[in-house]
mmCIF file of N, CA and C in Angstrom:
data_model
loop_
_atom_site.group_PDB
_atom_site.id
_atom_site.type_symbol
_atom_site.label_atom_id
_atom_site.label_comp_id
_atom_site.label_asym_id
_atom_site.label_seq_id
_atom_site.Cartn_x
_atom_site.Cartn_y
_atom_site.Cartn_z
ATOM 1 N N MET I 25 -5.034 -1.642 -19.742
ATOM 2 C CA MET I 25 -4.620 -0.828 -18.604
ATOM 3 C C MET I 25 -5.371 -1.238 -17.334
ATOM 4 N N GLU I 26 -6.668 -1.460 -17.452
ATOM 5 C CA GLU I 26 -7.462 -1.821 -16.278
ATOM 6 C C GLU I 26 -6.982 -3.136 -15.664
ATOM 7 N N GLU I 27 -6.626 -4.095 -16.504
ATOM 8 C CA GLU I 27 -6.128 -5.377 -16.009
ATOM 9 C C GLU I 27 -4.791 -5.192 -15.297
ATOM 10 N N ASN I 28 -3.922 -4.341 -15.831
ATOM 11 C CA ASN I 28 -2.642 -4.052 -15.176
ATOM 12 C C ASN I 28 -2.863 -3.412 -13.819
ATOM 13 N N GLU I 29 -3.849 -2.521 -13.728
ATOM 14 C CA GLU I 29 -4.130 -1.861 -12.451
ATOM 15 C C GLU I 29 -4.637 -2.870 -11.426
ATOM 16 N N LYS I 30 -5.469 -3.800 -11.846
ATOM 17 C CA LYS I 30 -5.965 -4.827 -10.924
ATOM 18 C C LYS I 30 -4.828 -5.721 -10.449
ATOM 19 N N THR I 31 -3.905 -6.053 -11.338
ATOM 20 C CA THR I 31 -2.739 -6.851 -10.966
ATOM 21 C C THR I 31 -1.872 -6.080 -9.981
ATOM 22 N N LEU I 32 -1.690 -4.803 -10.235
ATOM 23 C CA LEU I 32 -0.910 -3.951 -9.343
ATOM 24 C C LEU I 32 -1.574 -3.867 -7.968
ATOM 25 N N GLN I 33 -2.879 -3.662 -7.931
ATOM 26 C CA GLN I 33 -3.598 -3.609 -6.659
ATOM 27 C C GLN I 33 -3.453 -4.913 -5.891
ATOM 28 N N LYS I 34 -3.512 -6.018 -6.600
ATOM 29 C CA LYS I 34 -3.368 -7.325 -5.947
ATOM 30 C C LYS I 34 -1.974 -7.470 -5.333
ATOM 31 N N LYS I 35 -0.932 -7.099 -6.081
ATOM 32 C CA LYS I 35 0.439 -7.191 -5.567
ATOM 33 C C LYS I 35 0.623 -6.312 -4.329
ATOM 34 N N ILE I 36 0.085 -5.100 -4.382
ATOM 35 C CA ILE I 36 0.224 -4.185 -3.253
ATOM 36 C C ILE I 36 -0.562 -4.705 -2.057
ATOM 37 N N SER I 37 -1.763 -5.194 -2.284
ATOM 38 C CA SER I 37 -2.572 -5.745 -1.187
ATOM 39 C C SER I 37 -1.864 -6.906 -0.504
ATOM 40 N N GLU I 38 -1.280 -7.785 -1.288
ATOM 41 C CA GLU I 38 -0.533 -8.915 -0.717
ATOM 42 C C GLU I 38 0.661 -8.430 0.092
ATOM 43 N N ALA I 39 1.368 -7.429 -0.421
ATOM 44 C CA ALA I 39 2.521 -6.884 0.307
ATOM 45 C C ALA I 39 2.080 -6.234 1.614
ATOM 46 N N LEU I 40 0.951 -5.533 1.588
ATOM 47 C CA LEU I 40 0.435 -4.903 2.815
ATOM 48 C C LEU I 40 0.074 -5.947 3.863
ATOM 49 N N ILE I 41 -0.587 -7.003 3.445
ATOM 50 C CA ILE I 41 -0.972 -8.060 4.382
ATOM 51 C C ILE I 41 0.262 -8.731 4.966
ATOM 52 N N ASN I 42 1.285 -8.940 4.150
ATOM 53 C CA ASN I 42 2.534 -9.527 4.657
ATOM 54 C C ASN I 42 3.237 -8.600 5.632
ATOM 55 N N GLN I 43 3.200 -7.300 5.358
ATOM 56 C CA GLN I 43 3.897 -6.315 6.189
ATOM 57 C C GLN I 43 3.146 -6.028 7.495
ATOM 58 N N PHE I 44 1.809 -5.996 7.427
ATOM 59 C CA PHE I 44 0.981 -5.615 8.586
ATOM 60 C C PHE I 44 -0.159 -6.611 8.784
ATOM 61 N N PRO I 45 0.122 -7.843 9.120
ATOM 62 C CA PRO I 45 -0.930 -8.876 9.172
ATOM 63 C C PRO I 45 -2.023 -8.629 10.216
ATOM 64 N N ASP I 46 -1.745 -7.904 11.275
ATOM 65 C CA ASP I 46 -2.729 -7.722 12.348
ATOM 66 C C ASP I 46 -3.449 -6.377 12.305
ATOM 67 N N LEU I 47 -3.209 -5.562 11.282
ATOM 68 C CA LEU I 47 -3.757 -4.208 11.266
ATOM 69 C C LEU I 47 -4.757 -3.954 10.130
ATOM 70 N N LYS I 48 -5.305 -4.980 9.541
ATOM 71 C CA LYS I 48 -6.312 -4.873 8.480
ATOM 72 C C LYS I 48 -5.938 -3.827 7.422
ATOM 73 N N PRO I 49 -4.800 -3.989 6.775
ATOM 74 C CA PRO I 49 -4.352 -2.974 5.822
ATOM 75 C C PRO I 49 -5.223 -2.934 4.563
ATOM 76 N N LYS I 50 -5.402 -1.715 4.037
ATOM 77 C CA LYS I 50 -6.156 -1.505 2.801
ATOM 78 C C LYS I 50 -5.493 -0.400 1.993
ATOM 79 N N ILE I 51 -5.647 -0.468 0.690
ATOM 80 C CA ILE I 51 -5.170 0.605 -0.183
ATOM 81 C C ILE I 51 -6.206 1.720 -0.152
ATOM 82 N N ALA I 52 -5.784 2.933 0.177
ATOM 83 C CA ALA I 52 -6.692 4.074 0.190
ATOM 84 C C ALA I 52 -6.612 4.864 -1.117
ATOM 85 N N LYS I 53 -5.408 4.931 -1.702
ATOM 86 C CA LYS I 53 -5.213 5.665 -2.952
ATOM 87 C C LYS I 53 -4.000 5.082 -3.655
ATOM 88 N N LEU I 54 -4.095 4.980 -4.968
ATOM 89 C CA LEU I 54 -3.013 4.386 -5.748
ATOM 90 C C LEU I 54 -2.634 5.312 -6.892
ATOM 91 N N ASP I 55 -1.347 5.630 -6.984
ATOM 92 C CA ASP I 55 -0.804 6.436 -8.074
ATOM 93 C C ASP I 55 0.255 5.612 -8.808
ATOM 94 N N GLU I 56 0.860 6.206 -9.817
ATOM 95 C CA GLU I 56 1.865 5.493 -10.607
ATOM 96 C C GLU I 56 3.121 5.128 -9.829
ATOM 97 N N LYS I 57 3.514 5.958 -8.865
ATOM 98 C CA LYS I 57 4.769 5.722 -8.153
ATOM 99 C C LYS I 57 4.610 5.621 -6.641
ATOM 100 N N SER I 58 3.403 5.815 -6.141
ATOM 101 C CA SER I 58 3.184 5.746 -4.706
ATOM 102 C C SER I 58 1.752 5.305 -4.425
ATOM 103 N N PHE I 59 1.524 4.948 -3.176
ATOM 104 C CA PHE I 59 0.161 4.652 -2.750
ATOM 105 C C PHE I 59 -0.004 5.046 -1.295
ATOM 106 N N ILE I 60 -1.249 5.258 -0.908
ATOM 107 C CA ILE I 60 -1.588 5.541 0.476
ATOM 108 C C ILE I 60 -2.309 4.316 1.002
ATOM 109 N N TYR I 61 -1.881 3.876 2.168
ATOM 110 C CA TYR I 61 -2.536 2.722 2.764
ATOM 111 C C TYR I 61 -3.095 3.061 4.124
ATOM 112 N N GLU I 62 -4.112 2.285 4.506
ATOM 113 C CA GLU I 62 -4.828 2.495 5.758
ATOM 114 C C GLU I 62 -4.545 1.316 6.672
ATOM 115 N N LEU I 63 -4.275 1.608 7.932
ATOM 116 C CA LEU I 63 -4.119 0.578 8.948
ATOM 117 C C LEU I 63 -5.178 0.803 10.013
ATOM 118 N N GLU I 64 -5.777 -0.277 10.476
ATOM 119 C CA GLU I 64 -6.815 -0.164 11.501
ATOM 120 C C GLU I 64 -6.413 -0.953 12.734
ATOM 121 N N LYS I 65 -6.556 -0.308 13.875
ATOM 122 C CA LYS I 65 -6.329 -0.986 15.149
ATOM 123 C C LYS I 65 -7.342 -0.450 16.138
ATOM 124 N N HIS I 66 -8.213 -1.308 16.606
ATOM 125 C CA HIS I 66 -9.247 -0.939 17.575
ATOM 126 C C HIS I 66 -10.103 0.225 17.067
ATOM 127 N N ASN I 67 -10.523 0.148 15.817
ATOM 128 C CA ASN I 67 -11.359 1.171 15.164
ATOM 129 C C ASN I 67 -10.680 2.535 15.045
ATOM 130 N N ASN I 68 -9.383 2.578 15.167
ATOM 131 C CA ASN I 68 -8.606 3.789 14.893
ATOM 132 C C ASN I 68 -7.879 3.572 13.574
ATOM 133 N N TYR I 69 -7.937 4.574 12.705
ATOM 134 C CA TYR I 69 -7.369 4.445 11.375
ATOM 135 C C TYR I 69 -6.180 5.391 11.220
ATOM 136 N N THR I 70 -5.117 4.864 10.642
ATOM 137 C CA THR I 70 -3.923 5.648 10.374
ATOM 138 C C THR I 70 -3.571 5.448 8.905
ATOM 139 N N TYR I 71 -3.127 6.541 8.268
ATOM 140 C CA TYR I 71 -2.815 6.497 6.844
ATOM 141 C C TYR I 71 -1.344 6.851 6.616
ATOM 142 N N PHE I 72 -0.736 6.122 5.701
ATOM 143 C CA PHE I 72 0.653 6.352 5.348
ATOM 144 C C PHE I 72 0.788 6.390 3.832
ATOM 145 N N SER I 73 1.717 7.192 3.367
ATOM 146 C CA SER I 73 2.054 7.267 1.951
ATOM 147 C C SER I 73 3.423 6.632 1.774
ATOM 148 N N VAL I 74 3.553 5.827 0.732
ATOM 149 C CA VAL I 74 4.817 5.138 0.495
ATOM 150 C C VAL I 74 5.043 5.017 -1.014
ATOM 151 N N LYS I 75 6.297 5.096 -1.407
ATOM 152 C CA LYS I 75 6.647 4.954 -2.820
ATOM 153 C C LYS I 75 6.925 3.490 -3.132
ATOM 154 N N TYR I 76 6.652 3.129 -4.373
ATOM 155 C CA TYR I 76 6.942 1.776 -4.828
ATOM 156 C C TYR I 76 7.499 1.831 -6.249
ATOM 157 N N GLN I 77 8.049 0.701 -6.673
ATOM 158 C CA GLN I 77 8.624 0.605 -8.010
ATOM 159 C C GLN I 77 8.467 -0.833 -8.493
ATOM 160 N N LEU I 78 8.141 -0.978 -9.761
ATOM 161 C CA LEU I 78 8.116 -2.302 -10.380
ATOM 162 C C LEU I 78 9.414 -2.483 -11.153
ATOM 163 N N THR I 79 10.090 -3.581 -10.912
ATOM 164 C CA THR I 79 11.322 -3.857 -11.643
ATOM 165 C C THR I 79 10.971 -4.390 -13.032
ATOM 166 N N PRO I 80 11.925 -4.372 -13.950
ATOM 167 C CA PRO I 80 11.659 -4.919 -15.285
ATOM 168 C C PRO I 80 11.175 -6.376 -15.258
ATOM 169 N N SER I 81 11.556 -7.112 -14.234
ATOM 170 C CA SER I 81 11.127 -8.514 -14.124
ATOM 171 C C SER I 81 9.713 -8.644 -13.558
ATOM 172 N N GLY I 82 9.127 -7.518 -13.133
ATOM 173 C CA GLY I 82 7.768 -7.542 -12.583
ATOM 174 C C GLY I 82 7.710 -7.611 -11.075
ATOM 175 N N ALA I 83 8.852 -7.678 -10.411
ATOM 176 C CA ALA I 83 8.879 -7.695 -8.942
ATOM 177 C C ALA I 83 8.577 -6.292 -8.412
ATOM 178 N N MET I 84 7.987 -6.237 -7.241
ATOM 179 C CA MET I 84 7.641 -4.964 -6.648
ATOM 180 C C MET I 84 8.599 -4.625 -5.511
ATOM 181 N N GLN I 85 9.079 -3.403 -5.505
ATOM 182 C CA GLN I 85 9.920 -2.906 -4.417
ATOM 183 C C GLN I 85 9.162 -1.765 -3.750
ATOM 184 N N ILE I 86 8.878 -1.926 -2.467
ATOM 185 C CA ILE I 86 8.153 -0.912 -1.705
ATOM 186 C C ILE I 86 9.099 -0.334 -0.667
ATOM 187 N N ASP I 87 9.148 0.979 -0.573
ATOM 188 C CA ASP I 87 10.063 1.679 0.328
ATOM 189 C C ASP I 87 9.427 1.842 1.712
ATOM 190 N N TRP I 88 9.211 0.716 2.414
ATOM 191 C CA TRP I 88 8.551 0.743 3.724
ATOM 192 C C TRP I 88 9.289 1.628 4.723
ATOM 193 N N GLU I 89 10.602 1.698 4.638
ATOM 194 C CA GLU I 89 11.400 2.447 5.616
ATOM 195 C C GLU I 89 11.159 3.956 5.543
ATOM 196 N N ASN I 90 10.643 4.428 4.412
ATOM 197 C CA ASN I 90 10.406 5.863 4.261
ATOM 198 C C ASN I 90 8.925 6.198 4.118
ATOM 199 N N ALA I 91 8.076 5.352 4.641
ATOM 200 C CA ALA I 91 6.629 5.625 4.616
ATOM 201 C C ALA I 91 6.371 6.875 5.464
ATOM 202 N N GLU I 92 5.461 7.719 4.991
ATOM 203 C CA GLU I 92 5.170 8.981 5.677
ATOM 204 C C GLU I 92 3.718 8.994 6.151
ATOM 205 N N LEU I 93 3.538 9.389 7.381
ATOM 206 C CA LEU I 93 2.207 9.567 7.927
ATOM 207 C C LEU I 93 1.494 10.629 7.093
ATOM 208 N N THR I 94 0.243 10.377 6.726
ATOM 209 C CA THR I 94 -0.475 11.325 5.874
ATOM 210 C C THR I 94 -1.924 11.444 6.313
ATOM 211 N N VAL I 95 -2.603 12.444 5.801
ATOM 212 C CA VAL I 95 -4.015 12.692 6.109
ATOM 213 C C VAL I 95 -4.794 12.597 4.813
ATOM 214 N N ILE I 96 -5.939 11.974 4.885
ATOM 215 C CA ILE I 96 -6.810 11.903 3.704
ATOM 216 C C ILE I 96 -8.014 12.797 3.941
#
């Protein structure tokens, strides 16, 4: 399980960097079907919650269009 979680974190981190290359994205919280990510711009931090899904083939689908602003 721990190895699967590390693989999942790596996939999500790569997707965040691809989606927000200039905003130093980081995973703030990870659940089975969603995660909260942090974006930084000029020492200001913003957090969003977004749902994701792993397909049977192992590909990740992230619902960027429905990301919700959240507070941690």
